[in-house]
JSON list of C-alpha atoms in Angstrom, two decimals:
[
{"chain": "X", "resi": 605, "resn": "UNK", "atom": "CA", "xyz": [65.48, 115.78, 45.95]},
{"chain": "X", "resi": 606, "resn": "UNK", "atom": "CA", "xyz": [68.72, 117.68, 45.28]},
{"chain": "X", "resi": 607, "resn": "UNK", "atom": "CA", "xyz": [70.71, 118.22, 42.19]},
{"chain": "X", "resi": 608, "resn": "UNK", "atom": "CA", "xyz": [71.31, 115.05, 40.28]},
{"chain": "X", "resi": 609, "resn": "UNK", "atom": "CA", "xyz": [74.66, 116.00, 39.03]},
{"chain": "X", "resi": 610, "resn": "UNK", "atom": "CA", "xyz": [77.90, 115.13, 40.83]},
{"chain": "X", "resi": 611, "resn": "UNK", "atom": "CA", "xyz": [79.05, 118.64, 41.26]},
{"chain": "X", "resi": 612, "resn": "UNK", "atom": "CA", "xyz": [76.36, 119.60, 43.83]},
{"chain": "X", "resi": 613, "resn": "UNK", "atom": "CA", "xyz": [77.99, 121.95, 46.29]},
{"chain": "X", "resi": 614, "resn": "UNK", "atom": "CA", "xyz": [75.88, 120.74, 49.27]},
{"chain": "X", "resi": 615, "resn": "UNK", "atom": "CA", "xyz": [77.30, 117.26, 49.34]},
{"chain": "X", "resi": 616, "resn": "UNK", "atom": "CA", "xyz": [80.82, 118.10, 50.72]},
{"chain": "X", "resi": 617, "resn": "UNK", "atom": "CA", "xyz": [79.23, 120.59, 52.99]},
{"chain": "X", "resi": 618, "resn": "UNK", "atom": "CA", "xyz": [76.81, 118.27, 54.59]},
{"chain": "X", "resi": 619, "resn": "UNK", "atom": "CA", "xyz": [79.51, 115.49, 54.83]},
{"chain": "X", "resi": 620, "resn": "UNK", "atom": "CA", "xyz": [81.69, 117.81, 56.92]},
{"chain": "X", "resi": 621, "resn": "UNK", "atom": "CA", "xyz": [78.65, 118.78, 58.87]},
{"chain": "X", "resi": 622, "resn": "UNK", "atom": "CA", "xyz": [77.77, 115.21, 59.69]},
{"chain": "X", "resi": 623, "resn": "UNK", "atom": "CA", "xyz": [81.37, 114.37, 60.73]},
{"chain": "X", "resi": 624, "resn": "UNK", "atom": "CA", "xyz": [81.48, 117.38, 63.03]},
{"chain": "X", "resi": 625, "resn": "UNK", "atom": "CA", "xyz": [78.06, 116.61, 64.46]},
{"chain": "X", "resi": 626, "resn": "UNK", "atom": "CA", "xyz": [78.97, 113.08, 65.37]},
{"chain": "X", "resi": 627, "resn": "UNK", "atom": "CA", "xyz": [82.25, 114.15, 66.92]},
{"chain": "X", "resi": 628, "resn": "UNK", "atom": "CA", "xyz": [80.46, 117.15, 68.73]},
{"chain": "X", "resi": 629, "resn": "UNK", "atom": "CA", "xyz": [77.75, 114.90, 70.02]},
{"chain": "X", "resi": 630, "resn": "UNK", "atom": "CA", "xyz": [80.24, 112.41, 71.34]},
{"chain": "X", "resi": 631, "resn": "UNK", "atom": "CA", "xyz": [82.18, 114.99, 73.20]},
{"chain": "X", "resi": 632, "resn": "UNK", "atom": "CA", "xyz": [79.03, 116.19, 74.78]},
{"chain": "X", "resi": 633, "resn": "UNK", "atom": "CA", "xyz": [77.46, 112.89, 75.83]},
{"chain": "X", "resi": 634, "resn": "UNK", "atom": "CA", "xyz": [80.36, 110.85, 76.64]},
{"chain": "X", "resi": 635, "resn": "UNK", "atom": "CA", "xyz": [80.17, 110.64, 80.65]},
{"chain": "X", "resi": 636, "resn": "UNK", "atom": "CA", "xyz": [83.75, 109.64, 81.57]},
{"chain": "X", "resi": 637, "resn": "UNK", "atom": "CA", "xyz": [86.06, 110.20, 78.65]},
{"chain": "X", "resi": 638, "resn": "UNK", "atom": "CA", "xyz": [89.40, 108.66, 78.75]},
{"chain": "X", "resi": 639, "resn": "UNK", "atom": "CA", "xyz": [92.80, 109.41, 76.92]},
{"chain": "X", "resi": 640, "resn": "UNK", "atom": "CA", "xyz": [91.91, 106.65, 74.51]},
{"chain": "X", "resi": 641, "resn": "UNK", "atom": "CA", "xyz": [88.49, 108.13, 73.69]},
{"chain": "X", "resi": 642, "resn": "UNK", "atom": "CA", "xyz": [90.18, 111.62, 73.12]},
{"chain": "X", "resi": 643, "resn": "UNK", "atom": "CA", "xyz": [92.83, 110.10, 70.89]},
{"chain": "X", "resi": 644, "resn": "UNK", "atom": "CA", "xyz": [90.70, 107.77, 68.82]},
{"chain": "X", "resi": 645, "resn": "UNK", "atom": "CA", "xyz": [87.67, 109.95, 68.47]},
{"chain": "X", "resi": 646, "resn": "UNK", "atom": "CA", "xyz": [89.73, 113.10, 68.03]},
{"chain": "X", "resi": 647, "resn": "UNK", "atom": "CA", "xyz": [91.99, 111.29, 65.60]},
{"chain": "X", "resi": 648, "resn": "UNK", "atom": "CA", "xyz": [89.06, 110.00, 63.59]},
{"chain": "X", "resi": 649, "resn": "UNK", "atom": "CA", "xyz": [87.53, 113.49, 63.56]},
{"chain": "X", "resi": 650, "resn": "UNK", "atom": "CA", "xyz": [90.68, 115.03, 62.14]},
{"chain": "X", "resi": 651, "resn": "UNK", "atom": "CA", "xyz": [91.04, 112.36, 59.45]},
{"chain": "X", "resi": 652, "resn": "UNK", "atom": "CA", "xyz": [87.43, 112.49, 58.49]},
{"chain": "X", "resi": 653, "resn": "UNK", "atom": "CA", "xyz": [87.54, 116.29, 58.35]},
{"chain": "X", "resi": 654, "resn": "UNK", "atom": "CA", "xyz": [90.54, 115.88, 56.00]},
{"chain": "X", "resi": 655, "resn": "UNK", "atom": "CA", "xyz": [88.54, 113.58, 53.87]},
{"chain": "X", "resi": 656, "resn": "UNK", "atom": "CA", "xyz": [85.65, 116.05, 53.66]},
{"chain": "X", "resi": 657, "resn": "UNK", "atom": "CA", "xyz": [88.01, 118.96, 52.74]},
{"chain": "X", "resi": 658, "resn": "UNK", "atom": "CA", "xyz": [89.61, 116.74, 50.04]},
{"chain": "X", "resi": 659, "resn": "UNK", "atom": "CA", "xyz": [86.05, 116.42, 48.59]},
{"chain": "X", "resi": 660, "resn": "UNK", "atom": "CA", "xyz": [85.65, 120.26, 48.80]},
{"chain": "X", "resi": 661, "resn": "UNK", "atom": "CA", "xyz": [88.88, 120.66, 47.09]},
{"chain": "X", "resi": 662, "resn": "UNK", "atom": "CA", "xyz": [87.56, 118.43, 44.11]},
{"chain": "X", "resi": 663, "resn": "UNK", "atom": "CA", "xyz": [84.42, 120.65, 43.96]},
{"chain": "X", "resi": 664, "resn": "UNK", "atom": "CA", "xyz": [86.58, 123.81, 43.93]},
{"chain": "X", "resi": 665, "resn": "UNK", "atom": "CA", "xyz": [88.63, 122.43, 41.23]},
{"chain": "X", "resi": 666, "resn": "UNK", "atom": "CA", "xyz": [85.63, 121.52, 39.12]},
{"chain": "X", "resi": 667, "resn": "UNK", "atom": "CA", "xyz": [84.42, 125.10, 39.66]},
{"chain": "X", "resi": 668, "resn": "UNK", "atom": "CA", "xyz": [87.81, 126.46, 38.49]},
{"chain": "X", "resi": 669, "resn": "UNK", "atom": "CA", "xyz": [88.20, 128.55, 41.56]},
{"chain": "X", "resi": 670, "resn": "UNK", "atom": "CA", "xyz": [91.95, 129.67, 41.65]},
{"chain": "X", "resi": 671, "resn": "UNK", "atom": "CA", "xyz": [94.22, 128.67, 44.45]},
{"chain": "X", "resi": 672, "resn": "UNK", "atom": "CA", "xyz": [91.44, 127.17, 46.62]},
{"chain": "X", "resi": 673, "resn": "UNK", "atom": "CA", "xyz": [91.91, 123.49, 45.60]},
{"chain": "X", "resi": 674, "resn": "UNK", "atom": "CA", "xyz": [95.61, 123.40, 46.52]},
{"chain": "X", "resi": 675, "resn": "UNK", "atom": "CA", "xyz": [94.98, 125.29, 49.78]},
{"chain": "X", "resi": 676, "resn": "UNK", "atom": "CA", "xyz": [92.21, 122.84, 50.72]},
{"chain": "X", "resi": 677, "resn": "UNK", "atom": "CA", "xyz": [94.38, 119.89, 49.89]},
{"chain": "X", "resi": 678, "resn": "UNK", "atom": "CA", "xyz": [97.06, 121.33, 52.23]},
{"chain": "X", "resi": 679, "resn": "UNK", "atom": "CA", "xyz": [94.50, 121.57, 55.00]},
{"chain": "X", "resi": 680, "resn": "UNK", "atom": "CA", "xyz": [93.15, 118.20, 54.16]},
{"chain": "X", "resi": 681, "resn": "UNK", "atom": "CA", "xyz": [96.58, 116.55, 54.38]},
{"chain": "X", "resi": 682, "resn": "UNK", "atom": "CA", "xyz": [97.39, 118.38, 57.62]},
{"chain": "X", "resi": 683, "resn": "UNK", "atom": "CA", "xyz": [94.04, 117.26, 59.30]},
{"chain": "X", "resi": 684, "resn": "UNK", "atom": "CA", "xyz": [94.73, 113.69, 58.16]},
{"chain": "X", "resi": 685, "resn": "UNK", "atom": "CA", "xyz": [98.25, 113.60, 59.40]},
{"chain": "X", "resi": 686, "resn": "UNK", "atom": "CA", "xyz": [97.32, 115.17, 62.66]},
{"chain": "X", "resi": 687, "resn": "UNK", "atom": "CA", "xyz": [94.53, 112.57, 63.11]},
{"chain": "X", "resi": 688, "resn": "UNK", "atom": "CA", "xyz": [96.84, 109.64, 62.64]},
{"chain": "X", "resi": 689, "resn": "UNK", "atom": "CA", "xyz": [99.43, 111.23, 64.98]},
{"chain": "X", "resi": 690, "resn": "UNK", "atom": "CA", "xyz": [96.90, 111.94, 67.60]},
{"chain": "X", "resi": 691, "resn": "UNK", "atom": "CA", "xyz": [95.48, 108.51, 67.50]},
{"chain": "X", "resi": 692, "resn": "UNK", "atom": "CA", "xyz": [98.84, 106.70, 67.70]},
{"chain": "X", "resi": 693, "resn": "UNK", "atom": "CA", "xyz": [100.49, 108.79, 70.42]},
{"chain": "X", "resi": 694, "resn": "UNK", "atom": "CA", "xyz": [97.46, 108.98, 72.64]},
{"chain": "X", "resi": 695, "resn": "UNK", "atom": "CA", "xyz": [98.75, 112.09, 74.61]},
{"chain": "X", "resi": 696, "resn": "UNK", "atom": "CA", "xyz": [96.91, 115.21, 75.67]},
{"chain": "X", "resi": 697, "resn": "UNK", "atom": "CA", "xyz": [99.95, 117.33, 74.88]},
{"chain": "X", "resi": 698, "resn": "UNK", "atom": "CA", "xyz": [100.15, 115.98, 71.26]},
{"chain": "X", "resi": 699, "resn": "UNK", "atom": "CA", "xyz": [96.37, 116.40, 70.93]},
{"chain": "X", "resi": 700, "resn": "UNK", "atom": "CA", "xyz": [96.55, 120.01, 72.07]},
{"chain": "X", "resi": 701, "resn": "UNK", "atom": "CA", "xyz": [99.65, 121.04, 69.92]},
{"chain": "X", "resi": 702, "resn": "UNK", "atom": "CA", "xyz": [99.36, 118.79, 66.82]},
{"chain": "X", "resi": 703, "resn": "UNK", "atom": "CA", "xyz": [95.55, 118.83, 66.63]},
{"chain": "X", "resi": 704, "resn": "UNK", "atom": "CA", "xyz": [95.51, 122.61, 67.56]},
{"chain": "X", "resi": 705, "resn": "UNK", "atom": "CA", "xyz": [97.89, 123.21, 64.59]},
{"chain": "X", "resi": 706, "resn": "UNK", "atom": "CA", "xyz": [95.78, 121.42, 62.23]},
{"chain": "X", "resi": 707, "resn": "UNK", "atom": "CA", "xyz": [92.79, 123.40, 63.46]},
{"chain": "X", "resi": 708, "resn": "UNK", "atom": "CA", "xyz": [94.80, 126.64, 63.21]},
{"chain": "X", "resi": 709, "resn": "UNK", "atom": "CA", "xyz": [96.12, 126.11, 59.82]},
{"chain": "X", "resi": 710, "resn": "UNK", "atom": "CA", "xyz": [92.75, 124.87, 58.46]},
{"chain": "X", "resi": 711, "resn": "UNK", "atom": "CA", "xyz": [90.98, 127.77, 60.12]},
{"chain": "X", "resi": 712, "resn": "UNK", "atom": "CA", "xyz": [93.43, 130.31, 58.68]},
{"chain": "X", "resi": 713, "resn": "UNK", "atom": "CA", "xyz": [93.01, 128.85, 55.21]},
{"chain": "X", "resi": 714, "resn": "UNK", "atom": "CA", "xyz": [89.11, 128.95, 55.44]},
{"chain": "X", "resi": 715, "resn": "UNK", "atom": "CA", "xyz": [89.23, 132.45, 57.01]},
{"chain": "X", "resi": 716, "resn": "UNK", "atom": "CA", "xyz": [91.62, 133.90, 54.16]},
{"chain": "X", "resi": 717, "resn": "UNK", "atom": "CA", "xyz": [89.65, 132.27, 51.32]},
{"chain": "X", "resi": 718, "resn": "UNK", "atom": "CA", "xyz": [86.36, 133.54, 52.81]},
{"chain": "X", "resi": 719, "resn": "UNK", "atom": "CA", "xyz": [87.74, 137.05, 52.13]},
{"chain": "X", "resi": 720, "resn": "UNK", "atom": "CA", "xyz": [88.91, 136.17, 48.69]},
{"chain": "X", "resi": 721, "resn": "UNK", "atom": "CA", "xyz": [86.34, 133.82, 46.97]},
{"chain": "X", "resi": 722, "resn": "UNK", "atom": "CA", "xyz": [82.98, 133.84, 48.89]},
{"chain": "X", "resi": 723, "resn": "UNK", "atom": "CA", "xyz": [81.30, 135.73, 45.98]},
{"chain": "X", "resi": 724, "resn": "UNK", "atom": "CA", "xyz": [82.60, 133.17, 43.39]},
{"chain": "X", "resi": 725, "resn": "UNK", "atom": "CA", "xyz": [82.54, 129.83, 45.40]},
{"chain": "X", "resi": 726, "resn": "UNK", "atom": "CA", "xyz": [79.36, 129.25, 47.27]},
{"chain": "X", "resi": 727, "resn": "UNK", "atom": "CA", "xyz": [80.69, 126.91, 50.03]},
{"chain": "X", "resi": 728, "resn": "UNK", "atom": "CA", "xyz": [83.28, 129.70, 50.85]},
{"chain": "X", "resi": 729, "resn": "UNK", "atom": "CA", "xyz": [80.41, 131.75, 52.29]},
{"chain": "X", "resi": 730, "resn": "UNK", "atom": "CA", "xyz": [80.57, 129.79, 55.53]},
{"chain": "X", "resi": 731, "resn": "UNK", "atom": "CA", "xyz": [84.26, 129.84, 56.05]},
{"chain": "X", "resi": 732, "resn": "UNK", "atom": "CA", "xyz": [84.23, 132.99, 58.09]},
{"chain": "X", "resi": 733, "resn": "UNK", "atom": "CA", "xyz": [82.31, 131.27, 61.02]},
{"chain": "X", "resi": 734, "resn": "UNK", "atom": "CA", "xyz": [83.85, 127.68, 60.46]},
{"chain": "X", "resi": 735, "resn": "UNK", "atom": "CA", "xyz": [87.44, 129.22, 60.20]},
{"chain": "X", "resi": 736, "resn": "UNK", "atom": "CA", "xyz": [86.85, 131.29, 63.44]},
{"chain": "X", "resi": 737, "resn": "UNK", "atom": "CA", "xyz": [85.53, 128.40, 65.27]},
{"chain": "X", "resi": 738, "resn": "UNK", "atom": "CA", "xyz": [88.58, 126.29, 64.22]},
{"chain": "X", "resi": 739, "resn": "UNK", "atom": "CA", "xyz": [91.03, 129.10, 65.08]},
{"chain": "X", "resi": 740, "resn": "UNK", "atom": "CA", "xyz": [89.37, 129.76, 68.42]},
{"chain": "X", "resi": 741, "resn": "UNK", "atom": "CA", "xyz": [89.65, 126.06, 69.33]},
{"chain": "X", "resi": 742, "resn": "UNK", "atom": "CA", "xyz": [93.21, 125.94, 68.23]},
{"chain": "X", "resi": 743, "resn": "UNK", "atom": "CA", "xyz": [93.99, 128.97, 70.54]},
{"chain": "X", "resi": 744, "resn": "UNK", "atom": "CA", "xyz": [92.23, 127.55, 73.52]},
{"chain": "X", "resi": 745, "resn": "UNK", "atom": "CA", "xyz": [93.51, 123.97, 73.43]},
{"chain": "X", "resi": 746, "resn": "UNK", "atom": "CA", "xyz": [97.15, 124.41, 74.58]},
{"chain": "X", "resi": 747, "resn": "UNK", "atom": "CA", "xyz": [95.90, 127.01, 77.29]},
{"chain": "X", "resi": 748, "resn": "UNK", "atom": "CA", "xyz": [93.84, 124.18, 78.91]},
{"chain": "X", "resi": 749, "resn": "UNK", "atom": "CA", "xyz": [96.97, 122.15, 79.51]},
{"chain": "X", "resi": 750, "resn": "UNK", "atom": "CA", "xyz": [97.66, 124.49, 82.37]},
{"chain": "X", "resi": 751, "resn": "UNK", "atom": "CA", "xyz": [94.66, 122.92, 84.31]},
{"chain": "X", "resi": 752, "resn": "UNK", "atom": "CA", "xyz": [95.13, 120.05, 86.62]},
{"chain": "X", "resi": 753, "resn": "UNK", "atom": "CA", "xyz": [96.23, 116.93, 84.67]},
{"chain": "X", "resi": 754, "resn": "UNK", "atom": "CA", "xyz": [93.00, 115.16, 85.70]},
{"chain": "X", "resi": 755, "resn": "UNK", "atom": "CA", "xyz": [90.90, 117.55, 83.70]},
{"chain": "X", "resi": 756, "resn": "UNK", "atom": "CA", "xyz": [92.98, 117.68, 80.49]},
{"chain": "X", "resi": 757, "resn": "UNK", "atom": "CA", "xyz": [90.92, 115.11, 78.50]},
{"chain": "X", "resi": 758, "resn": "UNK", "atom": "CA", "xyz": [87.59, 116.62, 79.35]},
{"chain": "X", "resi": 759, "resn": "UNK", "atom": "CA", "xyz": [88.73, 120.04, 78.70]},
{"chain": "X", "resi": 760, "resn": "UNK", "atom": "CA", "xyz": [90.40, 119.21, 75.33]},
{"chain": "X", "resi": 761, "resn": "UNK", "atom": "CA", "xyz": [87.15, 117.32, 74.22]},
{"chain": "X", "resi": 762, "resn": "UNK", "atom": "CA", "xyz": [85.04, 120.13, 75.35]},
{"chain": "X", "resi": 763, "resn": "UNK", "atom": "CA", "xyz": [86.91, 122.78, 73.39]},
{"chain": "X", "resi": 764, "resn": "UNK", "atom": "CA", "xyz": [87.36, 120.73, 70.08]},
{"chain": "X", "resi": 765, "resn": "UNK", "atom": "CA", "xyz": [83.84, 119.38, 70.43]},
{"chain": "X", "resi": 766, "resn": "UNK", "atom": "CA", "xyz": [82.37, 122.83, 71.02]},
{"chain": "X", "resi": 767, "resn": "UNK", "atom": "CA", "xyz": [84.21, 123.92, 67.77]},
{"chain": "X", "resi": 768, "resn": "UNK", "atom": "CA", "xyz": [82.79, 120.91, 65.98]},
{"chain": "X", "resi": 769, "resn": "UNK", "atom": "CA", "xyz": [79.21, 121.68, 67.06]},
{"chain": "X", "resi": 770, "resn": "UNK", "atom": "CA", "xyz": [79.50, 125.22, 65.75]},
{"chain": "X", "resi": 771, "resn": "UNK", "atom": "CA", "xyz": [80.89, 123.92, 62.53]},
{"chain": "X", "resi": 772, "resn": "UNK", "atom": "CA", "xyz": [78.20, 121.23, 62.28]},
{"chain": "X", "resi": 773, "resn": "UNK", "atom": "CA", "xyz": [75.34, 123.74, 62.83]},
{"chain": "X", "resi": 774, "resn": "UNK", "atom": "CA", "xyz": [76.53, 126.29, 60.38]},
{"chain": "X", "resi": 775, "resn": "UNK", "atom": "CA", "xyz": [77.32, 123.85, 57.62]},
{"chain": "X", "resi": 776, "resn": "UNK", "atom": "CA", "xyz": [74.03, 121.84, 58.28]},
{"chain": "X", "resi": 777, "resn": "UNK", "atom": "CA", "xyz": [71.98, 125.08, 57.74]},
{"chain": "X", "resi": 778, "resn": "UNK", "atom": "CA", "xyz": [74.16, 125.97, 54.69]},
{"chain": "X", "resi": 779, "resn": "UNK", "atom": "CA", "xyz": [74.15, 122.49, 53.18]},
{"chain": "X", "resi": 780, "resn": "UNK", "atom": "CA", "xyz": [70.41, 121.92, 53.59]},
{"chain": "X", "resi": 781, "resn": "UNK", "atom": "CA", "xyz": [69.57, 125.31, 52.21]},
{"chain": "X", "resi": 782, "resn": "UNK", "atom": "CA", "xyz": [71.79, 124.64, 49.12]},
{"chain": "X", "resi": 783, "resn": "UNK", "atom": "CA", "xyz": [70.25, 121.16, 48.73]},
{"chain": "X", "resi": 784, "resn": "UNK", "atom": "CA", "xyz": [66.75, 122.75, 48.73]},
{"chain": "X", "resi": 785, "resn": "UNK", "atom": "CA", "xyz": [67.88, 125.39, 46.24]},
{"chain": "X", "resi": 786, "resn": "UNK", "atom": "CA", "xyz": [69.40, 122.83, 44.07]},
{"chain": "X", "resi": 787, "resn": "UNK", "atom": "CA", "xyz": [66.15, 120.81, 43.98]},
{"chain": "X", "resi": 788, "resn": "UNK", "atom": "CA", "xyz": [64.28, 123.77, 42.82]},
{"chain": "X", "resi": 789, "resn": "UNK", "atom": "CA", "xyz": [66.58, 124.85, 40.09]},
{"chain": "X", "resi": 790, "resn": "UNK", "atom": "CA", "xyz": [66.70, 123.46, 36.59]},
{"chain": "X", "resi": 791, "resn": "UNK", "atom": "CA", "xyz": [69.38, 120.81, 35.86]},
{"chain": "X", "resi": 792, "resn": "UNK", "atom": "CA", "xyz": [72.63, 122.37, 35.00]},
{"chain": "X", "resi": 793, "resn": "UNK", "atom": "CA", "xyz": [76.13, 121.12, 34.22]},
{"chain": "X", "resi": 794, "resn": "UNK", "atom": "CA", "xyz": [77.66, 124.06, 35.97]},
{"chain": "X", "resi": 795, "resn": "UNK", "atom": "CA", "xyz": [77.52, 123.83, 39.87]},
{"chain": "X", "resi": 796, "resn": "UNK", "atom": "CA", "xyz": [77.19, 127.52, 40.45]},
{"chain": "X", "resi": 797, "resn": "UNK", "atom": "CA", "xyz": [73.95, 127.59, 38.30]},
{"chain": "X", "resi": 798, "resn": "UNK", "atom": "CA", "xyz": [72.51, 124.64, 40.22]},
{"chain": "X", "resi": 799, "resn": "UNK", "atom": "CA", "xyz": [72.07, 126.79, 43.35]},
{"chain": "X", "resi": 800, "resn": "UNK", "atom": "CA", "xyz": [71.97, 130.41, 42.25]}
]
C-alpha cells in the first residue's frame, strides 16, 4: 500500500491534487456564488496550494535537486500571501490581480523547472501541464473583469476552478501511478528508487 518511507513522492502530489479537486468541485457545483465564497474559497485554495508546494519543496530538498526547493518555497510563500490577501480584502479586482499574480509566478516556476529537472525529479514531469493551467488562468482572470460587474464572481470562480480541475486530474493520475509503482518496488531509502 505505497512506499512506507516518508520520502514517497506521491504524497505531496496527491495532497495538491486533493486540494485542487475540492476547490474545483466547489466552483462547479456552487449554484449562486457570492463575493464571500470567491474570497474565502479562493483564499483557502491559494493558502493550501502554498502548503502543498512547501511539502514538495521539502521532498525536492531531500532528493538534492538543485534550485528547486528555493523556487518552490518562493511559489509557496506567494500563494499563501495571496490567499490571505484575497480572503481579507474580498474584492474581485484583488482576486483577479493578486491571485492571478500567484498563479502566474507559480506556473512560470513549474514550467521552467519542468524543462530543467523533469528527468531528475519525478514530480516535475507534471509541471508542464500544471504550469500551463496556472499561467492560462492567470492570463484570463484580469480579462474577465471587463465583463459586467454582476458576472465577475462567477467568471473568476470558473477560470480559477477550471485551472484547479485540470491540475487535480493531472496530479491525481500521476500521484496514484507513483503510489502504485512505489507499492510494487522494494523498499529504498532513496525516493527516486522507490518509484523507478
